[in-house]
Each structure stands twice: as C-alpha cells, then as structure tokens.
Amino acid sequence: MQVGDATLSARNIVIATGARPRVPDIPGLQELDYLTSDTVWELSEAPGRLLVLGAGPIGCELAQAFARLGVAVDLVTHAPRVLPREDDEVSAQVLAAFEKQGISVHTGAEPQSFVQDEHGRHCVLDRAGQRLELPFERVLLAVGRQANVEDLGLEALDIGLTQAGTIAVDPFLRTAVPTIYGCGDVVGPYQFTHMASHQAWFAAVNALFGRFRKFRVDYSIVPWVTFTDPEVARVGLNEREALERDTPFEVTRYDIGDLDRAIADGEAHGFVKVLTEPGRDRILGVTIVGYHAAELLAEFVLAMKHGIGLNKILATIHVYPTLGESNKFVAGEWRK
C-alpha cells in the first residue's frame, strides 16, 4: 500500500474509508456554497433562511435543529412524506411537530434549478406540475451518502463494487482479495455509526484469527433512531415492511400519553408499537415514537436478539415511575 512516498505492507488490510454526502446534479447547485452534514458544523453564524433538501433522518434532524436556533427552514423532498421508510403514522407525528415549530415542509417536490440574481437566491421546484420558487440564504444537502471508493486501486486488484456503489464483501467482510477486508459505510448495507463499530469488530477478529476460525457478521437485529423531537426508534419490521413482504403479523400499541413519568416530565405523547407473530409473543419489530425513544428501544433489541417474547417482558419488574414502564405496559396490552 502506497501512502505518500512510503510503502506500507501488512498481512491483512481493512478498508474503512467511509462515505460522503451525495451531491445531486441540479443546474446552478455547483455555483453555490452549499452545506452538507459534513460541512454544516463549520458555520459560525446562523443563516437567515435555510433550504434543506431531503427528508430522511439527516435532513429531518438538521432541519429541526436549525429551526430551534431561530432559523426559517424550508424542508424539501421528492418523497410523499417525511421519513418515508417509516409507517405513515410515524411520519404524521414528526410532520405535526415540524409544522408546530414553524418548519415549512414541501413534499412531492423536485428541485429543477438554483438561481442567484439581484433578488437573491432561490430554488425552482416542480410540485405536481406546478412551478414553485423558494428563497433561501444557504442550502443544506441531505439526499443520501455515497461510498468513498475512488483512488484506492480496487480495479487493479479486481475488487468489485455492489450495485449501490459500495465495496463487495462476503459474510466475513472479505473482499475478492481474501486478505483485504472492508467495514463501515464503504461496504454498507447500513450507514450507521453503531453498525460501522459492529462490523469493525468482525473485520478485525477475522483478519487476526481467520486462519483458525471465522465469524459471520450478524445483521439479523439492527436498530436505528432518528433523533428528532419526537425521537423515532425502530428495530425489525414495521407495518409497511411486513405488508410488502407478506409477513403475517399482529399489532399491539401503547400510548405513552398515559404513562405517569411522561406526564410528570411534560412529555405525554407518542407510542410504542410492537409487531408479533399471530397468536404468539415472538417480536417481529418495534417502533417507538416519543421522548427518549432510543433508550426505550434497547430492551426490545435485547429481547429480539435472544428470543425473549412479550410474556417475559411483562413478567419483569420495571421501576416506577420510569419511561421504561412503557415496554411492560405494551406487553400487558398484548396479553389482554
């Protein structure tokens, strides 16, 4: 491996070059000093008006963060709703919170061009065949990330890429060259910091001890959280995915608005929703929307990983008054 003028050699190499924000090909965008989730932290002053492209987790998180700093925010997405990978009711709750905080959300809108003239900067959008112009001071791109695979010499080693543009690896995180591994965003399929850490353990252990024993990466139970307010936490299937896969399921729901701790904290909103196999307490997936949803999710991640059903969660003592009681109460609703 060549690094500057130095040549480095090793028995095994792990590629962990990460990913970068995707920059769409929109006329006029390259002439702007656009922001991304990588560069936004360099701002020393809040813009007067911010246009955010993309309503996935990154776009939603940053749009709300700037709105809370007093910035006028327009959130634009070509999708029919914010957080389109989540269930409709989840998107509706987040949208309601955004609108209450003064964020202008434009769904089903396709940016056509960016214009700078004597009147300032504005974005021309096509929304259901109608032309819409949005003024802005700065634009923030949050339309996905792409793996950093350029200039690594992959072609010379016949290390291939997936259709998603990530480095192709086997279940042990080996590339086409058995002594070269990959982990994190550069290999996917999940672009989460906690997933990169998870993969890094497998890549390191397999590189060190693979001659004696290899370990397959476990993607069976993958949690993720969108850190908006309310938080959106999920593990396993949601209703939308279960229906798409024709997976039979039953839904149990608990309204956090009834929880004493949430009421005492002034956060009596949101819900815990659990999908289970019909007639059984085996958990297929959990979605939690509300105050500290990420913390509540951990118990369900543990339960799914180790085959613990709702009956055992119900039989476990949970401290009163805590948010964690929500998990026991949703198990009680299932039992009923």
Coordinates of C-alpha atoms in Angstrom, one line a residue:
M1 CA 0.0 0.0 0.0
Q2 CA 1.4 3.4 -1.0
V3 CA 0.9 6.3 1.3
G4 CA 2.7 9.4 0.0
D5 CA 6.3 8.4 -0.5
A6 CA 6.0 5.5 1.9
T7 CA 5.2 1.9 1.0
L8 CA 3.4 0.0 3.8
S9 CA 2.9 -3.7 3.9
A10 CA 0.8 -5.9 6.2
R11 CA -0.6 -9.4 6.3
N12 CA -4.1 -8.0 6.3
I13 CA -5.7 -4.7 5.3
V14 CA -9.0 -3.3 6.4
I15 CA -10.6 -0.6 4.2
A16 CA -12.7 1.8 6.2
T17 CA -12.8 4.9 4.1
G18 CA -16.4 5.7 4.9
A19 CA -18.8 7.7 2.7
R20 CA -19.5 11.3 1.8
P21 CA -22.7 13.2 1.2
R22 CA -24.2 12.8 -2.3
V23 CA -24.4 16.0 -4.4
P24 CA -27.2 15.8 -6.9
D25 CA -26.8 17.1 -10.4
I26 CA -29.1 20.2 -10.3
P27 CA -28.3 23.2 -12.5
G28 CA -26.9 26.1 -10.5
L29 CA -26.0 24.0 -7.4
Q30 CA -22.3 23.9 -8.1
E31 CA -22.1 27.7 -8.1
L32 CA -23.5 27.8 -4.5
D33 CA -21.6 27.4 -1.3
Y34 CA -23.9 24.5 -0.3
L35 CA -23.7 22.8 3.0
T36 CA -23.7 19.1 3.8
S37 CA -23.9 17.0 7.0
D38 CA -20.0 17.1 6.9
T39 CA -19.6 20.8 6.5
V40 CA -22.5 22.3 8.3
W41 CA -20.5 22.3 11.6
E42 CA -18.2 24.9 10.2
L43 CA -20.9 27.6 10.3
S44 CA -20.2 30.3 12.9
E45 CA -23.4 32.3 12.2
A46 CA -26.9 31.0 11.7
P47 CA -28.3 31.7 8.2
G48 CA -31.4 33.8 7.9
R49 CA -33.2 31.2 5.8
L50 CA -32.2 27.6 5.2
L51 CA -33.3 25.3 2.5
V52 CA -32.9 21.6 3.3
L53 CA -33.0 19.1 0.5
G54 CA -34.0 15.6 1.7
A55 CA -36.4 14.5 4.4
G56 CA -34.7 11.3 5.6
P57 CA -33.2 11.1 9.1
I58 CA -30.3 13.5 8.4
G59 CA -32.5 16.1 6.7
C60 CA -35.1 16.0 9.4
E61 CA -32.7 16.1 12.3
L62 CA -30.8 19.1 10.9
A63 CA -33.9 21.0 9.8
Q64 CA -35.4 20.8 13.3
A65 CA -32.1 21.7 14.9
F66 CA -31.8 24.9 12.8
A67 CA -35.4 25.8 13.4
R68 CA -34.8 25.6 17.1
L69 CA -32.0 28.1 16.7
G70 CA -34.5 30.5 15.2
V71 CA -33.7 29.9 11.5
A72 CA -36.5 30.0 9.0
V73 CA -36.4 26.5 7.4
D74 CA -37.9 25.0 4.3
L75 CA -37.7 21.2 4.1
V76 CA -38.0 19.9 0.5
T77 CA -38.3 16.2 -0.5
H78 CA -39.4 14.4 -3.6
A79 CA -41.0 11.7 -1.4
P80 CA -44.7 11.9 -0.5
R81 CA -43.9 12.4 3.2
V82 CA -41.1 12.9 5.7
L83 CA -39.2 9.8 6.9
P84 CA -40.6 7.7 4.1
R85 CA -39.2 4.4 5.4
E86 CA -41.3 4.7 8.5
D87 CA -45.0 4.0 8.9
D88 CA -47.5 6.7 7.9
E89 CA -48.5 7.5 11.4
V90 CA -44.8 8.0 12.4
S91 CA -44.3 10.4 9.5
A92 CA -47.5 12.2 10.5
Q93 CA -46.4 12.8 14.1
V94 CA -43.0 14.1 13.0
L95 CA -44.6 16.4 10.4
A96 CA -47.1 17.7 13.0
A97 CA -44.1 18.6 15.3
F98 CA -42.3 20.3 12.4
E99 CA -45.3 22.4 11.5
K100 CA -45.9 23.4 15.1
Q101 CA -42.3 24.6 15.2
G102 CA -42.7 26.7 12.0
I103 CA -40.8 24.4 9.6
S104 CA -42.3 24.7 6.0
V105 CA -42.4 21.2 4.6
H106 CA -42.7 20.7 0.8
T107 CA -43.3 17.0 -0.1
G108 CA -43.5 15.6 -3.7
A109 CA -41.3 18.5 -4.9
E110 CA -38.5 18.1 -7.4
P111 CA -35.7 20.8 -7.5
Q112 CA -35.2 22.0 -11.1
S113 CA -32.6 24.6 -10.7
F114 CA -30.9 27.1 -8.3
V115 CA -30.8 30.8 -9.3
Q116 CA -28.8 33.7 -8.0
D117 CA -29.8 37.2 -9.2
E118 CA -30.3 40.7 -7.9
H119 CA -33.2 39.5 -5.8
G120 CA -31.1 36.9 -4.0
R121 CA -31.0 33.1 -4.1
H122 CA -34.0 30.9 -4.9
C123 CA -34.7 27.3 -5.8
V124 CA -37.1 26.5 -8.6
L125 CA -39.2 23.4 -7.8
D126 CA -41.7 21.3 -9.7
R127 CA -44.5 20.2 -7.4
A128 CA -47.3 18.2 -9.1
G129 CA -46.7 20.1 -12.4
Q130 CA -46.8 23.4 -10.6
R131 CA -43.8 25.8 -10.5
L132 CA -42.7 26.8 -7.0
E133 CA -39.9 29.2 -6.1
L134 CA -38.4 29.2 -2.6
P135 CA -36.0 31.9 -1.5
F136 CA -33.0 30.9 0.7
E137 CA -29.7 32.1 2.1
R138 CA -28.0 28.8 2.4
V139 CA -28.9 25.3 1.1
L140 CA -28.2 22.1 3.0
L141 CA -27.9 18.8 1.1
A142 CA -29.2 15.7 2.8
V143 CA -30.1 13.4 -0.1
G144 CA -28.0 10.3 0.8
R145 CA -24.4 9.3 1.0
Q146 CA -22.0 7.5 -1.4
A147 CA -19.1 5.3 -0.5
N148 CA -15.6 6.6 -0.8
V149 CA -14.1 4.0 -3.2
E150 CA -12.2 6.2 -5.6
D151 CA -8.4 6.2 -5.9
L152 CA -7.9 3.1 -3.8
G153 CA -6.6 0.9 -6.6
L154 CA -9.5 -1.5 -6.3
E155 CA -9.7 -2.1 -10.1
A156 CA -6.1 -3.3 -10.2
L157 CA -6.9 -6.0 -7.6
D158 CA -10.3 -6.9 -9.2
I159 CA -12.1 -5.9 -6.1
G160 CA -15.6 -5.3 -7.2
L161 CA -18.5 -3.0 -6.2
T162 CA -22.1 -3.6 -5.5
Q163 CA -25.0 -2.0 -7.4
A164 CA -25.2 0.5 -4.5
G165 CA -21.6 1.5 -5.3
T166 CA -20.1 0.0 -2.1
I167 CA -17.2 -2.4 -1.9
A168 CA -18.5 -6.0 -2.3
V169 CA -17.6 -8.2 0.7
D170 CA -18.6 -11.7 1.8
P171 CA -20.3 -12.6 5.1
F172 CA -16.9 -12.4 6.8
L173 CA -16.3 -8.9 5.4
R174 CA -13.6 -10.2 3.0
T175 CA -13.3 -8.6 -0.5
A176 CA -12.3 -10.5 -3.6
V177 CA -8.8 -10.5 -2.1
P178 CA -9.1 -12.7 1.0
T179 CA -6.5 -10.6 3.0
I180 CA -8.3 -7.3 2.3
Y181 CA -11.4 -6.6 4.4
G182 CA -13.9 -3.8 4.5
C183 CA -16.2 -2.3 7.1
G184 CA -18.4 0.7 7.7
D185 CA -20.2 2.9 5.2
V186 CA -17.8 1.9 2.4
V187 CA -19.3 -1.6 2.4
G188 CA -22.8 -0.9 3.8
P189 CA -25.5 -2.0 3.8
Y190 CA -26.4 0.1 6.8
Q191 CA -24.9 3.6 7.2
F192 CA -25.0 3.9 11.0
T193 CA -22.1 4.6 13.3
H194 CA -23.1 1.7 15.5
M195 CA -23.1 -0.6 12.5
A196 CA -19.6 0.5 11.5
S197 CA -18.4 -0.3 15.0
H198 CA -20.2 -3.7 14.8
Q199 CA -18.6 -4.5 11.5
A200 CA -15.2 -3.3 12.7
W201 CA -15.1 -6.0 15.4
F202 CA -15.8 -8.7 12.8
A203 CA -13.3 -7.4 10.3
A204 CA -10.6 -7.1 13.0
V205 CA -11.2 -10.5 14.5
N206 CA -11.5 -12.3 11.1
A207 CA -8.3 -10.6 9.9
L208 CA -6.4 -11.6 13.1
F209 CA -7.8 -15.1 13.7
G210 CA -9.5 -16.1 10.4
R211 CA -6.9 -18.9 9.8
F212 CA -8.4 -20.6 12.8
R213 CA -12.0 -19.5 13.0
K214 CA -14.1 -17.0 11.0
F215 CA -17.2 -15.1 12.2
R216 CA -20.1 -14.1 10.0
V217 CA -21.4 -10.6 10.5
D218 CA -24.8 -10.7 12.2
Y219 CA -27.4 -8.4 10.6
S220 CA -30.4 -10.1 12.0
I221 CA -31.3 -7.4 14.6
V222 CA -30.4 -3.9 13.5
P223 CA -31.8 -0.9 15.5
W224 CA -31.8 2.7 14.4
V225 CA -33.0 6.0 15.6
T226 CA -33.9 9.4 14.1
F227 CA -33.0 12.0 16.7
T228 CA -35.8 14.4 16.0
D229 CA -38.3 15.6 18.7
P230 CA -40.2 13.3 19.0
E231 CA -37.5 10.7 18.6
V232 CA -38.2 7.8 16.2
A233 CA -36.7 4.5 17.2
R234 CA -37.1 1.2 15.4
V235 CA -35.8 -2.4 15.3
G236 CA -37.0 -5.2 13.0
L237 CA -40.1 -4.9 10.8
N238 CA -42.6 -2.1 10.8
E239 CA -46.1 -2.4 9.4
R240 CA -45.2 -1.1 5.9
E241 CA -42.3 -3.6 5.5
A242 CA -44.3 -6.5 6.9
L243 CA -47.1 -5.9 4.4
E244 CA -44.6 -5.5 1.5
R245 CA -43.1 -8.9 2.4
D246 CA -46.4 -10.6 3.0
T247 CA -45.3 -11.4 6.6
P248 CA -48.3 -12.3 8.8
F249 CA -48.3 -10.1 12.0
E250 CA -50.4 -8.7 14.8
V251 CA -50.0 -5.1 16.1
T252 CA -50.0 -4.1 19.8
R253 CA -49.8 -0.5 20.8
Y254 CA -49.4 1.5 24.0
D255 CA -50.0 5.3 24.1
I256 CA -47.2 6.9 26.1
G257 CA -49.6 9.7 26.9
D258 CA -50.9 7.5 29.7
L259 CA -47.5 7.0 31.3
D260 CA -47.0 8.7 34.7
R261 CA -43.4 9.6 34.1
A262 CA -44.1 11.1 30.7
I263 CA -46.9 13.1 32.2
A264 CA -44.7 14.3 35.0
D265 CA -41.9 15.3 32.5
G266 CA -44.4 17.2 30.3
E267 CA -43.7 14.7 27.5
A268 CA -47.0 12.8 27.4
H269 CA -47.1 12.0 23.7
G270 CA -46.0 9.2 21.3
F271 CA -46.5 5.5 21.4
V272 CA -44.8 2.1 21.5
K273 CA -45.9 -0.3 18.7
V274 CA -44.9 -3.9 18.6
L275 CA -45.4 -6.4 15.8
T276 CA -45.7 -10.1 16.8
E277 CA -46.3 -13.4 15.1
P278 CA -50.1 -14.2 15.0
G279 CA -51.1 -15.9 18.2
R280 CA -47.5 -15.8 19.7
D281 CA -45.5 -13.3 21.7
R282 CA -42.4 -13.5 19.4
I283 CA -41.4 -10.0 18.4
L284 CA -41.0 -9.2 14.7
G285 CA -40.4 -5.5 15.1
V286 CA -40.8 -2.5 17.3
T287 CA -41.4 1.2 16.5
I288 CA -41.3 3.8 19.3
V289 CA -42.1 7.5 18.8
G290 CA -41.6 9.9 21.7
Y291 CA -39.5 11.2 24.5
H292 CA -36.2 9.2 24.8
A293 CA -37.5 6.6 22.4
A294 CA -33.9 5.5 21.7
E295 CA -33.4 4.5 25.3
L296 CA -36.7 2.5 25.4
L297 CA -35.7 0.6 22.3
A298 CA -32.7 -1.2 23.9
E299 CA -34.9 -3.6 25.9
F300 CA -36.6 -4.8 22.7
V301 CA -33.3 -5.1 20.8
L302 CA -32.0 -7.4 23.6
A303 CA -35.3 -9.4 23.6
M304 CA -35.2 -9.9 19.8
K305 CA -31.6 -10.8 19.8
H306 CA -32.0 -13.5 22.4
G307 CA -35.5 -14.8 21.6
I308 CA -37.3 -13.2 24.5
G309 CA -41.0 -12.7 24.0
L310 CA -43.5 -10.2 25.4
N311 CA -44.6 -12.6 28.1
K312 CA -41.2 -12.4 29.7
I313 CA -41.1 -8.6 29.4
L314 CA -44.5 -8.5 31.1
A315 CA -43.2 -10.7 33.9
T316 CA -40.2 -8.4 34.5
I317 CA -40.4 -5.8 37.2
H318 CA -39.9 -2.3 35.8
V319 CA -39.2 0.6 38.2
Y320 CA -41.9 3.1 38.8
P321 CA -42.1 5.9 37.7
T322 CA -39.9 5.4 34.6
L323 CA -40.3 5.7 30.9
G324 CA -39.2 2.0 30.7
E325 CA -42.6 1.0 32.1
S326 CA -43.9 1.7 28.6
N327 CA -42.3 -1.6 27.5
K328 CA -44.1 -3.6 30.2
F329 CA -47.4 -1.9 29.5
V330 CA -47.3 -2.7 25.8
A331 CA -46.6 -6.3 26.7
G332 CA -49.6 -6.1 29.0
E333 CA -51.8 -4.8 26.1
W334 CA -50.6 -7.8 24.1
R335 CA -51.6 -10.2 26.9
K336 CA -55.1 -8.7 27.0

